[in-house]
Amino acid sequence: MLDKGKLENLYQKEKLSSKEIAKEFRCSVSKVNYWLEKHGIQKRSISEAIYVKNNPNGDPFSKPVVKSKEDAFLYGLGLGLYWGEGTKSSKHAVRLGNTDPELIKSFMHFLKKIYNIDERKLQFGLQIFSDMKKSDALKFWVEYLDVSPDQFYKVIITPSRGLGSYNKKIQHGVLTVHFNNIKLRDIVCEALSDPSLPE
């Protein structure tokens, strides 16, 4: 018999897998699964198990923090930006793309201030036209956002279509911000349907 208290501690608090617990008790995985069920300890779904494996130190973000009028304004602004410019179809990431550097910076500030994300975990996709210089566009965004070039995916180059005066609006390309976390994506999307301030 495997002790219920120890199983709960290892599986629920320490987030160990059945396989890791089996090593701990020096028994088979099937025995661990048997006693989890016997003790009424609900097993994680496959997606939850993958999430725990990819985030061994817990969520890489905090619950929404709104402590002041400025935070409340930022919370509303960030949700508005995501509602208008975000990619809600992405199931695994909070993702927003735009040509406006200040808009991108404001959204990053929203994620950092409200959800306390680690900015080093942000990733960026940059799309430019063939008549733009890749190194200049990349340098601009790295310096403007104060991030590392290592956080960028491969730059996508699209054939130029002679956009005339519109070139001024996209002179640095289209930048997409990615925070790859399915749970935060769900939290932000849920907030769109209920934008009241978090308690």
PDB file of C-alpha atoms in Angstrom:
ATOM      1  CA  MET A   1       0.000   0.000   0.000  1.00  0.00           C
ATOM      2  CA  LEU A   2       1.229   3.503  -0.870  1.00  0.00           C
ATOM      3  CA  ASP A   3       0.568   6.133   1.783  1.00  0.00           C
ATOM      4  CA  LYS A   4      -2.138   8.623   0.739  1.00  0.00           C
ATOM      5  CA  GLY A   5      -0.461  11.609   2.399  1.00  0.00           C
ATOM      6  CA  LYS A   6       2.857  10.969   0.674  1.00  0.00           C
ATOM      7  CA  LEU A   7       1.153  10.405  -2.671  1.00  0.00           C
ATOM      8  CA  GLU A   8      -0.800  13.660  -2.378  1.00  0.00           C
ATOM      9  CA  ASN A   9       2.338  15.550  -1.464  1.00  0.00           C
ATOM     10  CA  LEU A  10       4.404  14.133  -4.330  1.00  0.00           C
ATOM     11  CA  TYR A  11       1.696  14.261  -6.999  1.00  0.00           C
ATOM     12  CA  GLN A  12      -0.277  17.373  -6.106  1.00  0.00           C
ATOM     13  CA  LYS A  13       2.160  19.632  -4.269  1.00  0.00           C
ATOM     14  CA  GLU A  14       5.511  18.670  -5.793  1.00  0.00           C
ATOM     15  CA  LYS A  15       3.868  17.942  -9.178  1.00  0.00           C
ATOM     16  CA  LEU A  16       5.858  14.754  -9.768  1.00  0.00           C
ATOM     17  CA  SER A  17       4.680  12.406 -12.510  1.00  0.00           C
ATOM     18  CA  SER A  18       3.551   8.831 -11.869  1.00  0.00           C
ATOM     19  CA  LYS A  19       6.862   7.651 -13.313  1.00  0.00           C
ATOM     20  CA  GLU A  20       8.870   9.893 -10.969  1.00  0.00           C
ATOM     21  CA  ILE A  21       6.802   8.748  -7.987  1.00  0.00           C
ATOM     22  CA  ALA A  22       7.361   5.123  -8.981  1.00  0.00           C
ATOM     23  CA  LYS A  23      11.121   5.730  -8.761  1.00  0.00           C
ATOM     24  CA  GLU A  24      10.616   7.347  -5.354  1.00  0.00           C
ATOM     25  CA  PHE A  25       8.717   4.302  -4.010  1.00  0.00           C
ATOM     26  CA  ARG A  26      10.763   1.788  -6.051  1.00  0.00           C
ATOM     27  CA  CYS A  27       7.651   0.258  -7.554  1.00  0.00           C
ATOM     28  CA  SER A  28       5.876   0.090 -10.914  1.00  0.00           C
ATOM     29  CA  VAL A  29       4.027   2.990 -12.548  1.00  0.00           C
ATOM     30  CA  SER A  30       0.857   0.879 -12.657  1.00  0.00           C
ATOM     31  CA  LYS A  31       1.028   0.466  -8.877  1.00  0.00           C
ATOM     32  CA  VAL A  32       1.298   4.240  -8.421  1.00  0.00           C
ATOM     33  CA  ASN A  33      -1.670   4.794 -10.750  1.00  0.00           C
ATOM     34  CA  TYR A  34      -3.659   2.140  -8.891  1.00  0.00           C
ATOM     35  CA  TRP A  35      -3.163   3.823  -5.531  1.00  0.00           C
ATOM     36  CA  LEU A  36      -3.801   7.300  -6.933  1.00  0.00           C
ATOM     37  CA  GLU A  37      -7.202   6.048  -8.077  1.00  0.00           C
ATOM     38  CA  LYS A  38      -7.762   4.063  -4.860  1.00  0.00           C
ATOM     39  CA  HIS A  39      -7.104   7.153  -2.711  1.00  0.00           C
ATOM     40  CA  GLY A  40      -9.319   9.317  -4.923  1.00  0.00           C
ATOM     41  CA  ILE A  41      -6.446  11.524  -6.119  1.00  0.00           C
ATOM     42  CA  GLN A  42      -7.497  12.887  -9.502  1.00  0.00           C
ATOM     43  CA  LYS A  43      -4.895  12.442 -12.206  1.00  0.00           C
ATOM     44  CA  ARG A  44      -3.799  15.290 -14.437  1.00  0.00           C
ATOM     45  CA  SER A  45      -4.925  15.312 -18.055  1.00  0.00           C
ATOM     46  CA  ILE A  46      -2.290  14.844 -20.756  1.00  0.00           C
ATOM     47  CA  SER A  47      -2.304  18.590 -21.513  1.00  0.00           C
ATOM     48  CA  GLU A  48      -1.963  19.420 -17.796  1.00  0.00           C
ATOM     49  CA  ALA A  49       0.888  16.934 -17.457  1.00  0.00           C
ATOM     50  CA  ILE A  50       2.690  18.500 -20.430  1.00  0.00           C
ATOM     51  CA  TYR A  51       2.148  21.969 -18.951  1.00  0.00           C
ATOM     52  CA  VAL A  52       3.610  20.902 -15.592  1.00  0.00           C
ATOM     53  CA  LYS A  53       6.585  19.299 -17.361  1.00  0.00           C
ATOM     54  CA  ASN A  54       7.245  22.483 -19.366  1.00  0.00           C
ATOM     55  CA  ASN A  55       6.811  24.715 -16.306  1.00  0.00           C
ATOM     56  CA  PRO A  56       8.456  22.796 -13.434  1.00  0.00           C
ATOM     57  CA  ASN A  57       8.667  25.927 -11.269  1.00  0.00           C
ATOM     58  CA  GLY A  58       4.984  26.749 -11.646  1.00  0.00           C
ATOM     59  CA  ASP A  59       3.288  29.341 -13.832  1.00  0.00           C
ATOM     60  CA  PRO A  60       5.749  31.855 -15.352  1.00  0.00           C
ATOM     61  CA  PHE A  61       3.267  34.625 -14.522  1.00  0.00           C
ATOM     62  CA  SER A  62       1.162  35.824 -11.595  1.00  0.00           C
ATOM     63  CA  LYS A  63      -2.549  36.436 -11.160  1.00  0.00           C
ATOM     64  CA  PRO A  64      -3.572  39.912 -12.367  1.00  0.00           C
ATOM     65  CA  VAL A  65      -2.264  42.660 -10.117  1.00  0.00           C
ATOM     66  CA  VAL A  66      -4.281  45.912 -10.176  1.00  0.00           C
ATOM     67  CA  LYS A  67      -3.252  48.159  -7.280  1.00  0.00           C
ATOM     68  CA  SER A  68      -3.849  51.690  -8.559  1.00  0.00           C
ATOM     69  CA  LYS A  69      -5.740  53.824 -11.066  1.00  0.00           C
ATOM     70  CA  GLU A  70      -2.712  53.608 -13.332  1.00  0.00           C
ATOM     71  CA  ASP A  71      -2.818  49.812 -13.148  1.00  0.00           C
ATOM     72  CA  ALA A  72      -6.561  49.850 -13.847  1.00  0.00           C
ATOM     73  CA  PHE A  73      -5.981  52.001 -16.928  1.00  0.00           C
ATOM     74  CA  LEU A  74      -3.177  49.705 -18.091  1.00  0.00           C
ATOM     75  CA  TYR A  75      -5.356  46.626 -17.533  1.00  0.00           C
ATOM     76  CA  GLY A  76      -8.123  48.083 -19.694  1.00  0.00           C
ATOM     77  CA  LEU A  77      -5.635  49.267 -22.310  1.00  0.00           C
ATOM     78  CA  GLY A  78      -3.929  45.879 -22.523  1.00  0.00           C
ATOM     79  CA  LEU A  79      -7.206  43.991 -22.887  1.00  0.00           C
ATOM     80  CA  GLY A  80      -8.327  46.484 -25.528  1.00  0.00           C
ATOM     81  CA  LEU A  81      -5.113  46.037 -27.478  1.00  0.00           C
ATOM     82  CA  TYR A  82      -5.412  42.271 -27.318  1.00  0.00           C
ATOM     83  CA  TRP A  83      -9.079  42.401 -28.313  1.00  0.00           C
ATOM     84  CA  GLY A  84      -8.308  44.563 -31.344  1.00  0.00           C
ATOM     85  CA  GLU A  85      -4.865  43.357 -32.419  1.00  0.00           C
ATOM     86  CA  GLY A  86      -4.296  40.036 -30.680  1.00  0.00           C
ATOM     87  CA  THR A  87      -4.437  36.602 -32.300  1.00  0.00           C
ATOM     88  CA  LYS A  88      -7.216  34.878 -30.361  1.00  0.00           C
ATOM     89  CA  SER A  89      -7.087  31.826 -32.658  1.00  0.00           C
ATOM     90  CA  SER A  90      -3.723  30.866 -31.165  1.00  0.00           C
ATOM     91  CA  LYS A  91      -4.508  28.264 -28.491  1.00  0.00           C
ATOM     92  CA  HIS A  92      -1.039  28.110 -26.978  1.00  0.00           C
ATOM     93  CA  ALA A  93       0.172  31.695 -26.690  1.00  0.00           C
ATOM     94  CA  VAL A  94      -0.746  35.280 -25.975  1.00  0.00           C
ATOM     95  CA  ARG A  95       0.127  36.809 -29.330  1.00  0.00           C
ATOM     96  CA  LEU A  96      -0.210  40.315 -30.752  1.00  0.00           C
ATOM     97  CA  GLY A  97       1.175  41.823 -33.938  1.00  0.00           C
ATOM     98  CA  ASN A  98       1.426  45.410 -35.162  1.00  0.00           C
ATOM     99  CA  THR A  99       3.655  47.909 -36.968  1.00  0.00           C
ATOM    100  CA  ASP A 100       3.439  50.553 -34.221  1.00  0.00           C
ATOM    101  CA  PRO A 101       6.459  50.340 -31.864  1.00  0.00           C
ATOM    102  CA  GLU A 102       4.689  52.237 -29.071  1.00  0.00           C
ATOM    103  CA  LEU A 103       1.660  49.921 -29.246  1.00  0.00           C
ATOM    104  CA  ILE A 104       3.926  46.866 -29.007  1.00  0.00           C
ATOM    105  CA  LYS A 105       5.791  48.390 -26.068  1.00  0.00           C
ATOM    106  CA  SER A 106       2.515  49.209 -24.275  1.00  0.00           C
ATOM    107  CA  PHE A 107       1.307  45.625 -24.653  1.00  0.00           C
ATOM    108  CA  MET A 108       4.573  44.275 -23.292  1.00  0.00           C
ATOM    109  CA  HIS A 109       4.248  46.664 -20.336  1.00  0.00           C
ATOM    110  CA  PHE A 110       0.714  45.328 -19.747  1.00  0.00           C
ATOM    111  CA  LEU A 111       1.976  41.741 -19.600  1.00  0.00           C
ATOM    112  CA  LYS A 112       4.864  42.634 -17.317  1.00  0.00           C
ATOM    113  CA  LYS A 113       3.048  44.967 -14.904  1.00  0.00           C
ATOM    114  CA  ILE A 114      -0.311  43.198 -14.679  1.00  0.00           C
ATOM    115  CA  TYR A 115       0.753  39.540 -14.965  1.00  0.00           C
ATOM    116  CA  ASN A 116       4.354  39.843 -13.795  1.00  0.00           C
ATOM    117  CA  ILE A 117       5.742  37.836 -16.719  1.00  0.00           C
ATOM    118  CA  ASP A 118       9.449  37.340 -17.204  1.00  0.00           C
ATOM    119  CA  GLU A 119      10.243  39.491 -20.256  1.00  0.00           C
ATOM    120  CA  ARG A 120      13.083  37.132 -21.132  1.00  0.00           C
ATOM    121  CA  LYS A 121      10.417  34.537 -21.983  1.00  0.00           C
ATOM    122  CA  LEU A 122       8.861  36.768 -24.634  1.00  0.00           C
ATOM    123  CA  GLN A 123       9.575  35.843 -28.235  1.00  0.00           C
ATOM    124  CA  PHE A 124       9.175  37.938 -31.349  1.00  0.00           C
ATOM    125  CA  GLY A 125       8.323  37.337 -34.961  1.00  0.00           C
ATOM    126  CA  LEU A 126       9.388  39.991 -37.474  1.00  0.00           C
ATOM    127  CA  GLN A 127       8.029  40.280 -40.994  1.00  0.00           C
ATOM    128  CA  ILE A 128       9.579  42.774 -43.404  1.00  0.00           C
ATOM    129  CA  PHE A 129       9.391  43.555 -47.132  1.00  0.00           C
ATOM    130  CA  SER A 130      12.195  42.692 -49.512  1.00  0.00           C
ATOM    131  CA  ASP A 131      13.127  46.351 -50.015  1.00  0.00           C
ATOM    132  CA  MET A 132      13.922  46.686 -46.297  1.00  0.00           C
ATOM    133  CA  LYS A 133      17.274  45.867 -44.756  1.00  0.00           C
ATOM    134  CA  LYS A 134      16.827  42.946 -42.339  1.00  0.00           C
ATOM    135  CA  SER A 135      19.697  43.949 -40.047  1.00  0.00           C
ATOM    136  CA  ASP A 136      18.363  47.517 -39.679  1.00  0.00           C
ATOM    137  CA  ALA A 137      14.815  46.389 -38.887  1.00  0.00           C
ATOM    138  CA  LEU A 138      16.012  43.832 -36.362  1.00  0.00           C
ATOM    139  CA  LYS A 139      18.386  46.341 -34.737  1.00  0.00           C
ATOM    140  CA  PHE A 140      15.570  48.875 -34.416  1.00  0.00           C
ATOM    141  CA  TRP A 141      13.233  46.508 -32.554  1.00  0.00           C
ATOM    142  CA  VAL A 142      15.964  45.066 -30.316  1.00  0.00           C
ATOM    143  CA  GLU A 143      17.014  48.550 -29.203  1.00  0.00           C
ATOM    144  CA  TYR A 144      13.529  50.072 -29.000  1.00  0.00           C
ATOM    145  CA  LEU A 145      12.132  47.231 -26.897  1.00  0.00           C
ATOM    146  CA  ASP A 146      15.383  46.596 -25.016  1.00  0.00           C
ATOM    147  CA  VAL A 147      15.299  42.851 -25.678  1.00  0.00           C
ATOM    148  CA  SER A 148      17.817  40.258 -26.875  1.00  0.00           C
ATOM    149  CA  PRO A 149      18.235  39.288 -30.547  1.00  0.00           C
ATOM    150  CA  ASP A 150      18.057  35.676 -29.302  1.00  0.00           C
ATOM    151  CA  GLN A 151      14.362  36.225 -28.537  1.00  0.00           C
ATOM    152  CA  PHE A 152      13.557  36.622 -32.241  1.00  0.00           C
ATOM    153  CA  TYR A 153      12.374  33.900 -34.562  1.00  0.00           C
ATOM    154  CA  LYS A 154      13.741  33.833 -38.107  1.00  0.00           C
ATOM    155  CA  VAL A 155      12.830  37.065 -39.922  1.00  0.00           C
ATOM    156  CA  ILE A 156      10.191  36.555 -42.627  1.00  0.00           C
ATOM    157  CA  ILE A 157      10.806  38.508 -45.839  1.00  0.00           C
ATOM    158  CA  THR A 158       7.832  39.257 -48.090  1.00  0.00           C
ATOM    159  CA  PRO A 159       8.214  40.556 -51.675  1.00  0.00           C
ATOM    160  CA  SER A 160       7.632  44.314 -51.817  1.00  0.00           C
ATOM    161  CA  ARG A 161       4.462  45.478 -53.575  1.00  0.00           C
ATOM    162  CA  GLY A 162       5.267  49.171 -53.970  1.00  0.00           C
ATOM    163  CA  LEU A 163       3.065  50.409 -51.139  1.00  0.00           C
ATOM    164  CA  GLY A 164       4.012  54.058 -51.630  1.00  0.00           C
ATOM    165  CA  SER A 165       3.325  56.345 -48.677  1.00  0.00           C
ATOM    166  CA  TYR A 166       2.192  53.346 -46.599  1.00  0.00           C
ATOM    167  CA  ASN A 167       5.868  52.385 -46.382  1.00  0.00           C
ATOM    168  CA  LYS A 168       6.298  55.013 -43.672  1.00  0.00           C
ATOM    169  CA  LYS A 169       3.870  53.125 -41.440  1.00  0.00           C
ATOM    170  CA  ILE A 170       5.715  49.851 -41.848  1.00  0.00           C
ATOM    171  CA  GLN A 171       9.251  51.114 -42.171  1.00  0.00           C
ATOM    172  CA  HIS A 172      10.386  48.723 -39.415  1.00  0.00           C
ATOM    173  CA  GLY A 173       8.199  45.802 -40.487  1.00  0.00           C
ATOM    174  CA  VAL A 174       5.405  44.010 -38.643  1.00  0.00           C
ATOM    175  CA  LEU A 175       6.367  42.718 -35.206  1.00  0.00           C
ATOM    176  CA  THR A 176       4.474  39.978 -33.396  1.00  0.00           C
ATOM    177  CA  VAL A 177       4.904  39.467 -29.647  1.00  0.00           C
ATOM    178  CA  HIS A 178       4.556  35.882 -28.397  1.00  0.00           C
ATOM    179  CA  PHE A 179       4.233  34.739 -24.784  1.00  0.00           C
ATOM    180  CA  ASN A 180       3.948  30.990 -25.169  1.00  0.00           C
ATOM    181  CA  ASN A 181       1.744  29.916 -22.293  1.00  0.00           C
ATOM    182  CA  ILE A 182      -1.630  28.271 -22.803  1.00  0.00           C
ATOM    183  CA  LYS A 183      -2.890  29.067 -19.300  1.00  0.00           C
ATOM    184  CA  LEU A 184      -2.180  32.797 -19.525  1.00  0.00           C
ATOM    185  CA  ARG A 185      -3.720  32.848 -22.992  1.00  0.00           C
ATOM    186  CA  ASP A 186      -6.936  31.370 -21.545  1.00  0.00           C
ATOM    187  CA  ILE A 187      -6.931  33.851 -18.633  1.00  0.00           C
ATOM    188  CA  VAL A 188      -6.555  36.859 -20.941  1.00  0.00           C
ATOM    189  CA  CYS A 189      -9.237  35.568 -23.339  1.00  0.00           C
ATOM    190  CA  GLU A 190     -11.631  34.964 -20.434  1.00  0.00           C
ATOM    191  CA  ALA A 191     -10.990  38.529 -19.251  1.00  0.00           C
ATOM    192  CA  LEU A 192     -12.251  39.793 -22.617  1.00  0.00           C
ATOM    193  CA  SER A 193     -15.712  38.417 -21.831  1.00  0.00           C
ATOM    194  CA  ASP A 194     -15.573  39.821 -18.288  1.00  0.00           C
ATOM    195  CA  PRO A 195     -13.299  42.878 -18.269  1.00  0.00           C
ATOM    196  CA  SER A 196     -14.136  43.855 -14.666  1.00  0.00           C
ATOM    197  CA  LEU A 197     -11.085  44.538 -12.528  1.00  0.00           C
ATOM    198  CA  PRO A 198      -9.572  41.494 -10.789  1.00  0.00           C
ATOM    199  CA  GLU A 199     -10.230  41.377  -7.050  1.00  0.00           C
TER     200      GLU A 199
END
